[in-house]
PDB file of C-alpha atoms in Angstrom:
ATOM      1  CA  MET A 289     -41.402  66.170 -20.704  1.00 53.00           C
ATOM      2  CA  ALA A 290     -39.616  69.200 -22.054  1.00 54.00           C
ATOM      3  CA  LYS A 291     -39.266  66.749 -25.572  1.00 55.00           C
ATOM      4  CA  GLU A 292     -43.377  67.124 -25.391  1.00 56.00           C
ATOM      5  CA  ALA A 293     -43.752  70.093 -25.013  1.00 54.00           C
ATOM      6  CA  VAL A 294     -41.610  71.266 -28.277  1.00 53.00           C
ATOM      7  CA  ALA A 295     -43.009  68.305 -29.761  1.00 53.00           C
ATOM      8  CA  ASP A 296     -46.923  70.039 -29.482  1.00 54.00           C
ATOM      9  CA  GLU A 297     -45.402  73.715 -30.168  1.00 54.00           C
ATOM     10  CA  ALA A 298     -44.201  71.439 -33.800  1.00 52.00           C
ATOM     11  CA  THR A 299     -47.704  70.231 -34.410  1.00 53.00           C
ATOM     12  CA  GLU A 300     -49.539  73.788 -33.511  1.00 55.00           C
ATOM     13  CA  GLU A 301     -47.900  75.643 -35.822  1.00 54.00           C
ATOM     14  CA  ALA A 302     -47.897  72.898 -39.713  1.00 53.00           C
ATOM     15  CA  PRO A 303     -51.648  73.554 -39.253  1.00 56.00           C
ATOM     16  CA  LYS A 304     -51.150  77.587 -38.784  1.00 59.00           C
ATOM     17  CA  LYS A 305     -49.138  77.468 -41.649  1.00 63.00           C
ATOM     18  CA  SER A 306     -51.112  75.401 -44.004  1.00 69.00           C
ATOM     19  CA  GLY A 307     -54.227  77.685 -43.364  1.00 72.00           C
ATOM     20  CA  MET A 308     -52.555  80.759 -43.752  1.00 75.00           C
ATOM     21  CA  MET A 309     -51.595  79.244 -47.141  1.00 76.00           C
ATOM     22  CA  LYS A 310     -55.551  78.460 -47.398  1.00 78.00           C
ATOM     23  CA  ASN A 311     -56.086  81.462 -47.162  1.00 76.00           C
ATOM     24  CA  ILE A 312     -53.829  83.660 -49.654  1.00 78.00           C
ATOM     25  CA  VAL A 313     -54.935  80.869 -52.885  1.00 72.00           C
ATOM     26  CA  LEU A 314     -58.395  81.477 -51.252  1.00 73.00           C
ATOM     27  CA  GLY A 315     -57.610  85.781 -51.318  1.00 71.00           C
ATOM     28  CA  ALA A 316     -55.656  85.432 -54.492  1.00 68.00           C
ATOM     29  CA  GLY A 317     -59.192  83.181 -56.358  1.00 62.00           C
ATOM     30  CA  VAL A 318     -61.451  85.552 -55.363  1.00 61.00           C
ATOM     31  CA  VAL A 319     -59.014  89.028 -57.060  1.00 61.00           C
ATOM     32  CA  VAL A 320     -58.788  86.215 -59.517  1.00 59.00           C
ATOM     33  CA  LEU A 321     -62.581  85.499 -60.495  1.00 59.00           C
ATOM     34  CA  VAL A 322     -63.329  90.082 -59.141  1.00 56.00           C
ATOM     35  CA  ILE A 323     -61.128  91.095 -62.200  1.00 66.00           C
ATOM     36  CA  GLY A 324     -61.935  88.714 -64.478  1.00 56.00           C
ATOM     37  CA  GLY A 325     -65.669  89.749 -63.986  1.00 58.00           C
ATOM     38  CA  GLN A 326     -65.072  93.155 -64.917  1.00 65.00           C
ATOM     39  CA  ILE A 327     -63.481  92.472 -67.987  1.00 69.00           C
ATOM     40  CA  ALA A 328     -66.695  89.390 -69.476  1.00 60.00           C
ATOM     41  CA  SER A 329     -69.446  92.190 -67.958  1.00 60.00           C
ATOM     42  CA  PRO A 330     -68.698  94.733 -70.801  1.00 62.00           C
ATOM     43  CA  MET A 331     -68.957  90.947 -73.213  1.00 57.00           C
ATOM     44  CA  ILE A 332     -71.543  89.918 -71.764  1.00 59.00           C
ATOM     45  CA  GLN A 333     -73.974  92.787 -72.340  1.00 58.00           C
ATOM     46  CA  LYS A 334     -72.725  93.496 -75.927  1.00 56.00           C
ATOM     47  CA  MET A 335     -73.914  90.130 -76.459  1.00 56.00           C
ATOM     48  CA  ILE A 336     -76.668  90.609 -75.406  1.00 59.00           C
ATOM     49  CA  ASN A 337     -78.109  94.471 -75.995  1.00 57.00           C
ATOM     50  CA  GLY A 338     -75.911  94.021 -79.090  1.00 53.00           C
ATOM     51  CA  GLU A 339     -72.816  96.413 -80.113  1.00 47.00           C
ATOM     52  CA  PRO A 340     -74.299 100.502 -80.236  1.00 43.00           C
ATOM     53  CA  PRO A 341     -74.221 102.011 -83.274  1.00 41.00           C
ATOM     54  CA  PRO A 342     -70.728 103.967 -84.404  1.00 42.00           C
ATOM     55  CA  ALA A 343     -70.866 107.499 -82.765  1.00 40.00           C
ATOM     56  CA  GLU A 344     -70.467 110.003 -85.902  1.00 42.00           C
ATOM     57  CA  ALA A 345     -67.252 111.793 -85.585  1.00 44.00           C
ATOM     58  CA  ALA A 346     -67.395 115.760 -86.628  1.00 45.00           C
ATOM     59  CA  PRO A 347     -65.140 116.570 -89.669  1.00 46.00           C
ATOM     60  CA  ALA A 348     -62.221 119.044 -89.849  1.00 47.00           C
ATOM     61  CA  ALA A 349     -62.278 122.306 -89.941  1.00 48.00           C
ATOM     62  CA  ASP A 350     -60.421 122.387 -92.950  1.00 50.00           C
ATOM     63  CA  ALA A 351     -61.326 119.199 -94.618  1.00 48.00           C
ATOM     64  CA  PRO A 352     -63.961 119.597 -98.110  1.00 49.00           C
ATOM     65  CA  ALA A 353     -67.393 118.188 -96.849  1.00 50.00           C
ATOM     66  CA  VAL A 354     -68.266 115.056 -97.691  1.00 52.00           C
ATOM     67  CA  ALA A 355     -72.101 114.199 -98.240  1.00 53.00           C
ATOM     68  CA  ASP A 356     -73.432 112.085 -95.190  1.00 59.00           C
ATOM     69  CA  THR A 357     -75.214 109.727 -97.132  1.00 65.00           C
ATOM     70  CA  GLY A 358     -76.570 107.654 -93.820  1.00 79.00           C
ATOM     71  CA  LYS A 359     -74.570 104.710 -95.189  1.00 88.00           C
ATOM     72  CA  PRO A 360     -72.570 102.458 -92.833  1.00 94.00           C
ATOM     73  CA  ALA A 361     -68.977 103.418 -92.462  1.00 94.00           C
ATOM     74  CA  ILE A 362     -66.246 101.347 -93.838  1.00 95.00           C
ATOM     75  CA  TYR A 363     -63.107 101.796 -92.952  1.00 96.00           C
ATOM     76  CA  HIS A 364     -59.765 101.252 -95.024  1.00 95.00           C
ATOM     77  CA  SER A 365     -56.571 101.097 -92.871  1.00 95.00           C
ATOM     78  CA  LEU A 366     -53.629 102.923 -95.296  1.00 94.00           C
ATOM     79  CA  TYR A 367     -51.192  99.469 -94.247  1.00 91.00           C
ATOM     80  CA  PRO A 368     -48.071  99.465 -93.445  1.00 95.00           C
ATOM     81  CA  PRO A 369     -47.776 102.816 -91.247  1.00 96.00           C
ATOM     82  CA  ILE A 370     -46.157 105.529 -92.615  1.00 96.00           C
ATOM     83  CA  VAL A 371     -42.689 106.407 -91.488  1.00 96.00           C
ATOM     84  CA  ALA A 372     -41.363 110.260 -92.873  1.00 95.00           C
ATOM     85  CA  ASN A 373     -38.932 112.772 -91.118  1.00 95.00           C
ATOM     86  CA  PHE A 374     -40.310 115.645 -90.142  1.00 94.00           C
ATOM     87  CA  LYS A 375     -38.716 119.099 -91.225  1.00 91.00           C
ATOM     88  CA  GLY A 376     -35.064 119.057 -90.428  1.00 88.00           C
ATOM     89  CA  GLY A 377     -34.480 115.508 -90.639  1.00 89.00           C
ATOM     90  CA  LYS A 378     -33.808 115.188 -86.505  1.00 93.00           C
ATOM     91  CA  HIS A 379     -36.651 113.138 -85.630  1.00 95.00           C
ATOM     92  CA  PHE A 380     -39.580 110.974 -87.409  1.00 94.00           C
ATOM     93  CA  ALA A 381     -43.195 109.691 -87.138  1.00 95.00           C
ATOM     94  CA  LYS A 382     -44.296 106.446 -87.435  1.00 96.00           C
ATOM     95  CA  VAL A 383     -48.385 106.649 -88.369  1.00 97.00           C
ATOM     96  CA  ALA A 384     -50.599 104.226 -88.654  1.00 97.00           C
ATOM     97  CA  ILE A 385     -53.767 106.039 -91.079  1.00 97.00           C
ATOM     98  CA  ASP A 386     -57.176 104.514 -91.323  1.00 97.00           C
ATOM     99  CA  VAL A 387     -59.554 106.593 -93.447  1.00 97.00           C
ATOM    100  CA  VAL A 388     -63.615 106.889 -93.389  1.00 97.00           C
ATOM    101  CA  THR A 389     -65.700 106.380 -96.432  1.00 96.00           C
ATOM    102  CA  ARG A 390     -69.480 105.706 -97.388  1.00 94.00           C
ATOM    103  CA  GLU A 391     -69.209 104.182-100.473  1.00 92.00           C
ATOM    104  CA  SER A 392     -67.785 100.269-101.798  1.00 91.00           C
ATOM    105  CA  SER A 393     -66.497 102.158-104.026  1.00 92.00           C
ATOM    106  CA  MET A 394     -64.981 104.541-103.421  1.00 94.00           C
ATOM    107  CA  GLU A 395     -63.131 101.260-100.828  1.00 91.00           C
ATOM    108  CA  MET A 396     -61.762 100.154-104.461  1.00 93.00           C
ATOM    109  CA  LYS A 397     -60.924 103.512-105.589  1.00 95.00           C
ATOM    110  CA  LEU A 398     -58.384 103.881-102.029  1.00 95.00           C
ATOM    111  CA  LYS A 399     -56.795 100.167-103.367  1.00 94.00           C
ATOM    112  CA  GLU A 400     -55.889 101.447-106.611  1.00 95.00           C
ATOM    113  CA  HIS A 401     -54.585 104.456-105.504  1.00 96.00           C
ATOM    114  CA  ASP A 402     -52.953 103.713-102.600  1.00 95.00           C
ATOM    115  CA  SER A 403     -49.626 104.577-103.419  1.00 96.00           C
ATOM    116  CA  ALA A 404     -49.920 108.066-104.928  1.00 96.00           C
ATOM    117  CA  LEU A 405     -51.964 108.385-101.112  1.00 97.00           C
ATOM    118  CA  ARG A 406     -49.175 106.834 -99.095  1.00 97.00           C
ATOM    119  CA  ASN A 407     -46.285 109.331-101.415  1.00 97.00           C
ATOM    120  CA  SER A 408     -48.364 112.261-100.674  1.00 97.00           C
ATOM    121  CA  LEU A 409     -48.706 111.356 -96.833  1.00 97.00           C
ATOM    122  CA  ILE A 410     -44.681 110.876 -96.746  1.00 96.00           C
ATOM    123  CA  LEU A 411     -44.585 114.451 -98.089  1.00 96.00           C
ATOM    124  CA  TYR A 412     -47.015 115.835 -96.154  1.00 96.00           C
ATOM    125  CA  PHE A 413     -45.155 114.376 -93.301  1.00 96.00           C
ATOM    126  CA  SER A 414     -42.114 115.491 -94.240  1.00 95.00           C
ATOM    127  CA  ASP A 415     -42.948 119.108 -94.406  1.00 95.00           C
ATOM    128  CA  ALA A 416     -44.453 119.188 -90.645  1.00 94.00           C
ATOM    129  CA  ASP A 417     -43.024 120.686 -87.826  1.00 93.00           C
ATOM    130  CA  TYR A 418     -42.204 117.789 -85.454  1.00 95.00           C
ATOM    131  CA  GLU A 419     -42.907 121.022 -82.207  1.00 93.00           C
ATOM    132  CA  LYS A 420     -46.752 120.033 -83.436  1.00 90.00           C
ATOM    133  CA  THR A 421     -46.524 116.486 -82.111  1.00 93.00           C
ATOM    134  CA  LYS A 422     -45.729 117.889 -78.361  1.00 94.00           C
ATOM    135  CA  THR A 423     -49.533 118.515 -77.681  1.00 95.00           C
ATOM    136  CA  ARG A 424     -52.901 117.088 -78.925  1.00 96.00           C
ATOM    137  CA  GLU A 425     -53.753 120.261 -80.450  1.00 97.00           C
ATOM    138  CA  GLY A 426     -50.460 120.130 -82.818  1.00 96.00           C
ATOM    139  CA  ILE A 427     -51.362 116.351 -83.605  1.00 96.00           C
ATOM    140  CA  ASP A 428     -55.408 116.767 -84.036  1.00 97.00           C
ATOM    141  CA  GLU A 429     -53.944 119.708 -86.271  1.00 96.00           C
ATOM    142  CA  LEU A 430     -51.562 117.334 -88.407  1.00 96.00           C
ATOM    143  CA  ARG A 431     -54.642 114.405 -88.850  1.00 97.00           C
ATOM    144  CA  ALA A 432     -57.228 117.711 -90.350  1.00 97.00           C
ATOM    145  CA  GLY A 433     -54.227 118.112 -92.675  1.00 97.00           C
ATOM    146  CA  ALA A 434     -53.282 114.681 -93.541  1.00 97.00           C
ATOM    147  CA  LEU A 435     -57.008 114.901 -93.716  1.00 98.00           C
ATOM    148  CA  LYS A 436     -57.422 117.618 -96.198  1.00 97.00           C
ATOM    149  CA  GLU A 437     -54.686 116.070 -98.222  1.00 97.00           C
ATOM    150  CA  VAL A 438     -55.870 112.823 -98.925  1.00 97.00           C
ATOM    151  CA  GLN A 439     -59.098 114.591 -99.927  1.00 97.00           C
ATOM    152  CA  MET A 440     -57.917 116.761-102.626  1.00 97.00           C
ATOM    153  CA  LEU A 441     -55.927 113.781-103.886  1.00 97.00           C
ATOM    154  CA  LEU A 442     -59.070 111.804-104.252  1.00 96.00           C
ATOM    155  CA  THR A 443     -60.569 114.548-106.370  1.00 97.00           C
ATOM    156  CA  GLU A 444     -57.517 115.251-108.460  1.00 96.00           C
ATOM    157  CA  MET A 445     -57.574 110.796-109.291  1.00 95.00           C
ATOM    158  CA  THR A 446     -61.515 110.490-108.782  1.00 95.00           C
ATOM    159  CA  GLY A 447     -63.356 114.007-108.829  1.00 95.00           C
ATOM    160  CA  GLU A 448     -64.346 113.300-105.441  1.00 94.00           C
ATOM    161  CA  PRO A 449     -63.253 113.211-102.026  1.00 95.00           C
ATOM    162  CA  GLY A 450     -64.663 110.729-100.974  1.00 93.00           C
ATOM    163  CA  VAL A 451     -63.530 110.251 -97.985  1.00 96.00           C
ATOM    164  CA  ASP A 452     -64.767 111.703 -94.326  1.00 95.00           C
ATOM    165  CA  GLN A 453     -62.514 111.756 -91.319  1.00 97.00           C
ATOM    166  CA  LEU A 454     -59.179 110.192 -91.614  1.00 97.00           C
ATOM    167  CA  TYR A 455     -57.589 108.722 -87.502  1.00 98.00           C
ATOM    168  CA  PHE A 456     -53.933 107.263 -86.468  1.00 97.00           C
ATOM    169  CA  THR A 457     -54.656 104.542 -84.837  1.00 96.00           C
ATOM    170  CA  THR A 458     -50.635 104.718 -84.138  1.00 96.00           C
ATOM    171  CA  PHE A 459     -48.874 107.659 -83.664  1.00 96.00           C
ATOM    172  CA  ILE A 460     -44.599 107.200 -82.303  1.00 96.00           C
ATOM    173  CA  VAL A 461     -42.265 110.014 -82.793  1.00 95.00           C
ATOM    174  CA  GLN A 462     -38.966 110.039 -82.070  1.00 93.00           C
TER     175      GLN A 462
END
């Protein structure tokens, strides 16, 4: 009789464990579906509604004004990223930069003068103070100064500033 009671308890635990495992798997599946839906929803909305127009960025305070011709923005990456030591030589930055122009002819000029632009930016960052990288305002000031540097060089080389905006797409400081 005791053996029958032990056997009955063993058969009751087996279904409970397999039922619990099914619930865990089902719960994990629901979580994956919910997260997948949240990720896919914006993509599906974009496909249905189309891409929104890009937001206009405010020009840097000290940057020379570039006429907005109503043409779409053309993004040009200065590749590879700029690597430069800050003033004092103890810290350095690796900065990936994209510039915005509205003229396809300027994109060709950016490619043509890439080496001069990179040199000018390396010198600019090498003269910058590491302390500026500790705040967002300081980084924005560096970005505005880099834009001004690019516009001055392009004006010297091509006769026009040609670049509306400059963005840091990667900014690593050590």
